Amino acid sequence: MRVAVVHNIDPSDMGQVGVALTEAGVEVVEYHPHRDGVLPTLAEGFDGLAVLGGEQSALDDDRHPYLPALAALMAEAAAGARAVLGICLGSQVLARGLGGENSLGTAPEFGWTEIGLTEAGRADPVLSAAGPSFRSFEWHSDTFTLPPGAERLATGQVVPMQAYRWGRAAYGMQFHFEANRSVVRAWTEGFAGAVARMRPDWTDRYPDEEAAHGAAADAAGLAIARAWVRRL
């Protein structure tokens, strides 16, 4: 099996998704269109497509002109029943490609937050792997409407649109289930200025938050990642 992974920022870590892909022996081909504009094509025969997060919005076409093509690629892969995964920015770009509306700057969240599954989510083969509710890391300011034909799978106390599925295996996850404690630690240290703008008290709160929620969030994230890989 082969999966194309699209990165949208540097540095970018696949976290628990990378763990699950390695465990399953999946060949991973990585793309960095924010550097060179190059995207995968369906003709390359990938079994799955994963698009990670980034600092840009899903509508930031002026600075990142590859975004419309990425949205179209994700929608095309979903329509072909391939396994598609969009995380944070990736979920927003997938929603754009499938006909949802992006809303910028209206939904800020940061830190480990509670995610609750809808009835459809509790029956879903991917989201249900983490249980009916779990903690996951969030870092975003934007949100989106549910694309036509999609099912909402998860919600949150602050932002109601947390996860959806379109078709057989196209998933948009607003929360960073891939962000294990190692990834969160790297973000906290490497993006200190951006973190402070989102949560000025994060440096003080981070050790206690990690101790309280990090291990359980890691386990939930890996369960979701493994379940998505099984959809390939």
PDB file of C-alpha atoms in Angstrom, residues 23-221:
ATOM      1  CA  GLU A  23       3.247  -0.380  11.816  1.00  0.00           C
ATOM      2  CA  ALA A  24       1.173  -1.415   8.787  1.00  0.00           C
ATOM      3  CA  GLY A  25       4.163  -1.394   6.427  1.00  0.00           C
ATOM      4  CA  VAL A  26       2.653   1.327   4.235  1.00  0.00           C
ATOM      5  CA  GLU A  27       4.927   3.160   1.806  1.00  0.00           C
ATOM      6  CA  VAL A  28       4.700   6.897   2.481  1.00  0.00           C
ATOM      7  CA  VAL A  29       5.480   9.500  -0.195  1.00  0.00           C
ATOM      8  CA  GLU A  30       5.707  13.017   1.232  1.00  0.00           C
ATOM      9  CA  TYR A  31       4.914  16.284  -0.553  1.00  0.00           C
ATOM     10  CA  HIS A  32       5.654  19.879   0.482  1.00  0.00           C
ATOM     11  CA  PRO A  33       3.638  22.147  -1.854  1.00  0.00           C
ATOM     12  CA  HIS A  34       4.121  25.164   0.429  1.00  0.00           C
ATOM     13  CA  ARG A  35       7.767  24.984  -0.719  1.00  0.00           C
ATOM     14  CA  ASP A  36       7.517  23.952  -4.364  1.00  0.00           C
ATOM     15  CA  GLY A  37       3.843  23.773  -5.368  1.00  0.00           C
ATOM     16  CA  VAL A  38       4.091  20.050  -6.219  1.00  0.00           C
ATOM     17  CA  LEU A  39       1.087  17.861  -5.362  1.00  0.00           C
ATOM     18  CA  PRO A  40       0.481  14.137  -5.810  1.00  0.00           C
ATOM     19  CA  THR A  41      -1.778  12.893  -8.600  1.00  0.00           C
ATOM     20  CA  LEU A  42      -4.295  10.078  -8.503  1.00  0.00           C
ATOM     21  CA  ALA A  43      -2.599   8.582 -11.551  1.00  0.00           C
ATOM     22  CA  GLU A  44       0.325   7.686  -9.285  1.00  0.00           C
ATOM     23  CA  GLY A  45      -1.826   4.932  -7.804  1.00  0.00           C
ATOM     24  CA  PHE A  46      -1.925   5.951  -4.161  1.00  0.00           C
ATOM     25  CA  ASP A  47      -4.267   3.981  -1.913  1.00  0.00           C
ATOM     26  CA  GLY A  48      -4.678   6.918   0.431  1.00  0.00           C
ATOM     27  CA  LEU A  49      -4.138  10.668   0.754  1.00  0.00           C
ATOM     28  CA  ALA A  50      -3.431  12.476   4.037  1.00  0.00           C
ATOM     29  CA  VAL A  51      -3.224  16.270   4.327  1.00  0.00           C
ATOM     30  CA  LEU A  52      -1.814  17.739   7.534  1.00  0.00           C
ATOM     31  CA  GLY A  53      -2.184  21.122   9.233  1.00  0.00           C
ATOM     32  CA  GLY A  54      -0.547  24.469   8.640  1.00  0.00           C
ATOM     33  CA  GLU A  55      -0.535  28.126   9.612  1.00  0.00           C
ATOM     34  CA  GLN A  56      -2.436  29.241   6.497  1.00  0.00           C
ATOM     35  CA  SER A  57      -6.195  29.282   6.047  1.00  0.00           C
ATOM     36  CA  ALA A  58      -8.008  27.053   3.570  1.00  0.00           C
ATOM     37  CA  LEU A  59      -8.711  30.180   1.467  1.00  0.00           C
ATOM     38  CA  ASP A  60      -5.173  31.616   1.530  1.00  0.00           C
ATOM     39  CA  ASP A  61      -4.793  31.285  -2.246  1.00  0.00           C
ATOM     40  CA  ASP A  62      -2.757  34.478  -2.697  1.00  0.00           C
ATOM     41  CA  ARG A  63       0.099  33.265  -0.511  1.00  0.00           C
ATOM     42  CA  HIS A  64      -0.370  29.564  -1.269  1.00  0.00           C
ATOM     43  CA  PRO A  65      -1.702  29.196  -4.816  1.00  0.00           C
ATOM     44  CA  TYR A  66      -1.684  25.387  -4.642  1.00  0.00           C
ATOM     45  CA  LEU A  67      -4.684  25.345  -2.268  1.00  0.00           C
ATOM     46  CA  PRO A  68      -7.479  25.236  -4.899  1.00  0.00           C
ATOM     47  CA  ALA A  69      -5.764  22.314  -6.634  1.00  0.00           C
ATOM     48  CA  LEU A  70      -5.311  20.545  -3.297  1.00  0.00           C
ATOM     49  CA  ALA A  71      -9.010  20.979  -2.496  1.00  0.00           C
ATOM     50  CA  ALA A  72      -9.933  19.554  -5.906  1.00  0.00           C
ATOM     51  CA  LEU A  73      -7.505  16.640  -5.472  1.00  0.00           C
ATOM     52  CA  MET A  74      -8.944  15.708  -2.084  1.00  0.00           C
ATOM     53  CA  ALA A  75     -12.501  15.828  -3.449  1.00  0.00           C
ATOM     54  CA  GLU A  76     -11.532  13.727  -6.464  1.00  0.00           C
ATOM     55  CA  ALA A  77      -9.871  11.123  -4.258  1.00  0.00           C
ATOM     56  CA  ALA A  78     -12.940  11.033  -2.003  1.00  0.00           C
ATOM     57  CA  ALA A  79     -15.247  10.587  -4.999  1.00  0.00           C
ATOM     58  CA  GLY A  80     -13.090   7.641  -6.089  1.00  0.00           C
ATOM     59  CA  ALA A  81     -13.640   5.985  -2.680  1.00  0.00           C
ATOM     60  CA  ARG A  82      -9.972   6.223  -1.733  1.00  0.00           C
ATOM     61  CA  ALA A  83      -9.039   6.707   1.897  1.00  0.00           C
ATOM     62  CA  VAL A  84      -8.651  10.457   2.482  1.00  0.00           C
ATOM     63  CA  LEU A  85      -7.630  12.135   5.723  1.00  0.00           C
ATOM     64  CA  GLY A  86      -7.602  15.858   6.386  1.00  0.00           C
ATOM     65  CA  ILE A  87      -6.318  17.074   9.752  1.00  0.00           C
ATOM     66  CA  CYS A  88      -6.990  20.658  10.940  1.00  0.00           C
ATOM     67  CA  LEU A  89      -6.138  22.719   7.817  1.00  0.00           C
ATOM     68  CA  GLY A  90      -6.527  19.483   5.856  1.00  0.00           C
ATOM     69  CA  SER A  91     -10.104  19.103   7.138  1.00  0.00           C
ATOM     70  CA  GLN A  92     -10.868  22.675   6.131  1.00  0.00           C
ATOM     71  CA  VAL A  93      -9.418  22.208   2.635  1.00  0.00           C
ATOM     72  CA  LEU A  94     -11.364  18.954   2.200  1.00  0.00           C
ATOM     73  CA  ALA A  95     -14.552  20.739   3.255  1.00  0.00           C
ATOM     74  CA  ARG A  96     -13.814  23.415   0.652  1.00  0.00           C
ATOM     75  CA  GLY A  97     -13.313  20.805  -2.050  1.00  0.00           C
ATOM     76  CA  LEU A  98     -16.568  19.045  -1.144  1.00  0.00           C
ATOM     77  CA  GLY A  99     -18.672  22.213  -1.202  1.00  0.00           C
ATOM     78  CA  GLY A 100     -18.577  23.348   2.429  1.00  0.00           C
ATOM     79  CA  GLU A 101     -18.055  26.986   3.429  1.00  0.00           C
ATOM     80  CA  ASN A 102     -14.928  28.065   5.289  1.00  0.00           C
ATOM     81  CA  SER A 103     -15.231  30.603   8.103  1.00  0.00           C
ATOM     82  CA  LEU A 104     -11.989  32.361   9.062  1.00  0.00           C
ATOM     83  CA  GLY A 105     -11.027  33.570  12.522  1.00  0.00           C
ATOM     84  CA  THR A 106     -14.342  32.654  14.132  1.00  0.00           C
ATOM     85  CA  ALA A 107     -13.418  29.502  16.085  1.00  0.00           C
ATOM     86  CA  PRO A 108     -10.182  29.749  18.087  1.00  0.00           C
ATOM     87  CA  GLU A 109      -9.218  26.706  20.154  1.00  0.00           C
ATOM     88  CA  PHE A 110      -5.898  25.702  21.679  1.00  0.00           C
ATOM     89  CA  GLY A 111      -4.872  22.864  23.962  1.00  0.00           C
ATOM     90  CA  TRP A 112      -6.201  19.440  24.884  1.00  0.00           C
ATOM     91  CA  THR A 113      -9.975  19.627  24.598  1.00  0.00           C
ATOM     92  CA  GLU A 114     -12.891  17.234  24.996  1.00  0.00           C
ATOM     93  CA  ILE A 115     -14.257  15.667  21.813  1.00  0.00           C
ATOM     94  CA  GLY A 116     -17.645  13.958  21.859  1.00  0.00           C
ATOM     95  CA  LEU A 117     -18.920  11.631  19.153  1.00  0.00           C
ATOM     96  CA  THR A 118     -22.309  12.022  17.536  1.00  0.00           C
ATOM     97  CA  GLU A 119     -24.552   9.012  17.000  1.00  0.00           C
ATOM     98  CA  ALA A 120     -23.002   8.629  13.536  1.00  0.00           C
ATOM     99  CA  GLY A 121     -19.541   8.918  15.066  1.00  0.00           C
ATOM    100  CA  ARG A 122     -20.222   6.183  17.599  1.00  0.00           C
ATOM    101  CA  ALA A 123     -21.126   3.900  14.677  1.00  0.00           C
ATOM    102  CA  ASP A 124     -18.182   4.964  12.517  1.00  0.00           C
ATOM    103  CA  PRO A 125     -15.325   2.434  12.123  1.00  0.00           C
ATOM    104  CA  VAL A 126     -12.632   5.098  12.545  1.00  0.00           C
ATOM    105  CA  LEU A 127     -13.849   7.561  15.173  1.00  0.00           C
ATOM    106  CA  SER A 128     -15.414   4.910  17.384  1.00  0.00           C
ATOM    107  CA  ALA A 129     -11.964   3.388  17.910  1.00  0.00           C
ATOM    108  CA  ALA A 130     -11.230   6.142  20.449  1.00  0.00           C
ATOM    109  CA  GLY A 131     -14.445   5.674  22.448  1.00  0.00           C
ATOM    110  CA  PRO A 132     -17.528   7.902  22.730  1.00  0.00           C
ATOM    111  CA  SER A 133     -15.502  10.829  24.108  1.00  0.00           C
ATOM    112  CA  PHE A 134     -11.802  11.599  24.417  1.00  0.00           C
ATOM    113  CA  ARG A 135      -9.274  14.407  24.676  1.00  0.00           C
ATOM    114  CA  SER A 136      -7.331  15.632  21.665  1.00  0.00           C
ATOM    115  CA  PHE A 137      -5.077  18.595  20.945  1.00  0.00           C
ATOM    116  CA  GLU A 138      -6.522  21.615  19.145  1.00  0.00           C
ATOM    117  CA  TRP A 139      -4.812  24.563  17.485  1.00  0.00           C
ATOM    118  CA  HIS A 140      -6.941  26.494  15.027  1.00  0.00           C
ATOM    119  CA  SER A 141      -8.889  29.710  14.494  1.00  0.00           C
ATOM    120  CA  ASP A 142     -11.062  28.705  11.523  1.00  0.00           C
ATOM    121  CA  THR A 143     -14.014  26.401  11.009  1.00  0.00           C
ATOM    122  CA  PHE A 144     -16.349  25.290   8.199  1.00  0.00           C
ATOM    123  CA  THR A 145     -19.844  24.085   7.425  1.00  0.00           C
ATOM    124  CA  LEU A 146     -20.638  20.420   6.920  1.00  0.00           C
ATOM    125  CA  PRO A 147     -20.120  19.616   3.228  1.00  0.00           C
ATOM    126  CA  PRO A 148     -23.200  18.414   1.327  1.00  0.00           C
ATOM    127  CA  GLY A 149     -23.597  14.662   1.684  1.00  0.00           C
ATOM    128  CA  ALA A 150     -21.233  14.397   4.672  1.00  0.00           C
ATOM    129  CA  GLU A 151     -22.019  13.059   8.145  1.00  0.00           C
ATOM    130  CA  ARG A 152     -20.869  14.917  11.234  1.00  0.00           C
ATOM    131  CA  LEU A 153     -19.035  12.475  13.484  1.00  0.00           C
ATOM    132  CA  ALA A 154     -17.761  14.575  16.382  1.00  0.00           C
ATOM    133  CA  THR A 155     -18.463  17.823  18.171  1.00  0.00           C
ATOM    134  CA  GLY A 156     -16.938  19.972  20.906  1.00  0.00           C
ATOM    135  CA  GLN A 157     -18.089  22.413  23.568  1.00  0.00           C
ATOM    136  CA  VAL A 158     -16.615  25.455  21.794  1.00  0.00           C
ATOM    137  CA  VAL A 159     -16.528  24.413  18.133  1.00  0.00           C
ATOM    138  CA  PRO A 160     -19.353  22.102  17.039  1.00  0.00           C
ATOM    139  CA  MET A 161     -17.724  20.973  13.774  1.00  0.00           C
ATOM    140  CA  GLN A 162     -14.922  18.620  14.848  1.00  0.00           C
ATOM    141  CA  ALA A 163     -15.055  15.646  12.460  1.00  0.00           C
ATOM    142  CA  TYR A 164     -17.009  14.392   9.470  1.00  0.00           C
ATOM    143  CA  ARG A 165     -16.981  11.609   6.898  1.00  0.00           C
ATOM    144  CA  TRP A 166     -17.895  11.910   3.237  1.00  0.00           C
ATOM    145  CA  GLY A 167     -18.491   8.721   1.286  1.00  0.00           C
ATOM    146  CA  ARG A 168     -16.707   5.510   2.155  1.00  0.00           C
ATOM    147  CA  ALA A 169     -13.508   6.757   3.703  1.00  0.00           C
ATOM    148  CA  ALA A 170     -12.930  10.516   3.355  1.00  0.00           C
ATOM    149  CA  TYR A 171     -12.436  11.995   6.839  1.00  0.00           C
ATOM    150  CA  GLY A 172     -11.991  15.561   8.012  1.00  0.00           C
ATOM    151  CA  MET A 173     -10.712  15.941  11.581  1.00  0.00           C
ATOM    152  CA  GLN A 174     -10.511  19.477  12.960  1.00  0.00           C
ATOM    153  CA  PHE A 175      -8.603  18.290  16.032  1.00  0.00           C
ATOM    154  CA  HIS A 176      -4.958  17.196  15.942  1.00  0.00           C
ATOM    155  CA  PHE A 177      -5.370  13.546  16.921  1.00  0.00           C
ATOM    156  CA  GLU A 178      -1.948  12.918  15.352  1.00  0.00           C
ATOM    157  CA  ALA A 179      -0.253  15.314  17.799  1.00  0.00           C
ATOM    158  CA  ASN A 180       1.240  13.110  20.499  1.00  0.00           C
ATOM    159  CA  ARG A 181       3.115  14.572  23.453  1.00  0.00           C
ATOM    160  CA  SER A 182       6.347  14.741  21.476  1.00  0.00           C
ATOM    161  CA  VAL A 183       4.668  16.769  18.727  1.00  0.00           C
ATOM    162  CA  VAL A 184       2.949  19.111  21.194  1.00  0.00           C
ATOM    163  CA  ARG A 185       6.241  19.660  22.999  1.00  0.00           C
ATOM    164  CA  ALA A 186       7.947  20.520  19.705  1.00  0.00           C
ATOM    165  CA  TRP A 187       5.169  22.981  18.812  1.00  0.00           C
ATOM    166  CA  THR A 188       5.314  24.581  22.261  1.00  0.00           C
ATOM    167  CA  GLU A 189       9.046  25.166  21.926  1.00  0.00           C
ATOM    168  CA  GLY A 190       9.366  25.754  18.175  1.00  0.00           C
ATOM    169  CA  PHE A 191       6.367  28.045  17.658  1.00  0.00           C
ATOM    170  CA  ALA A 192       6.571  29.911  20.961  1.00  0.00           C
ATOM    171  CA  GLY A 193       5.440  33.257  19.534  1.00  0.00           C
ATOM    172  CA  ALA A 194       2.408  31.813  17.783  1.00  0.00           C
ATOM    173  CA  VAL A 195       1.522  29.765  20.861  1.00  0.00           C
ATOM    174  CA  ALA A 196       1.677  32.864  23.082  1.00  0.00           C
ATOM    175  CA  ARG A 197      -0.713  34.684  20.775  1.00  0.00           C
ATOM    176  CA  MET A 198      -3.208  31.819  21.086  1.00  0.00           C
ATOM    177  CA  ARG A 199      -2.720  31.110  24.809  1.00  0.00           C
ATOM    178  CA  PRO A 200      -0.578  33.657  26.688  1.00  0.00           C
ATOM    179  CA  ASP A 201      -0.591  31.428  29.783  1.00  0.00           C
ATOM    180  CA  TRP A 202       0.347  28.219  27.954  1.00  0.00           C
ATOM    181  CA  THR A 203       3.981  28.085  29.110  1.00  0.00           C
ATOM    182  CA  ASP A 204       2.827  28.039  32.716  1.00  0.00           C
ATOM    183  CA  ARG A 205      -0.085  25.654  32.143  1.00  0.00           C
ATOM    184  CA  TYR A 206       1.589  23.258  29.734  1.00  0.00           C
ATOM    185  CA  PRO A 207       3.322  20.868  32.228  1.00  0.00           C
ATOM    186  CA  ASP A 208       0.111  20.301  34.205  1.00  0.00           C
ATOM    187  CA  GLU A 209      -2.007  19.987  31.045  1.00  0.00           C
ATOM    188  CA  GLU A 210       0.372  17.427  29.573  1.00  0.00           C
ATOM    189  CA  ALA A 211       0.410  15.410  32.790  1.00  0.00           C
ATOM    190  CA  ALA A 212      -3.381  15.434  33.017  1.00  0.00           C
ATOM    191  CA  HIS A 213      -4.298  14.735  29.383  1.00  0.00           C
ATOM    192  CA  GLY A 214      -1.260  13.808  27.277  1.00  0.00           C
ATOM    193  CA  ALA A 215      -1.133  10.037  27.741  1.00  0.00           C
ATOM    194  CA  ALA A 216      -4.865   9.489  27.180  1.00  0.00           C
ATOM    195  CA  ALA A 217      -4.846  11.773  24.127  1.00  0.00           C
ATOM    196  CA  ASP A 218      -1.896   9.843  22.692  1.00  0.00           C
ATOM    197  CA  ALA A 219      -3.786   6.574  23.077  1.00  0.00           C
ATOM    198  CA  ALA A 220      -6.970   7.946  21.501  1.00  0.00           C
ATOM    199  CA  GLY A 221      -5.005   9.463  18.623  1.00  0.00           C
TER     200      GLY A 221
END
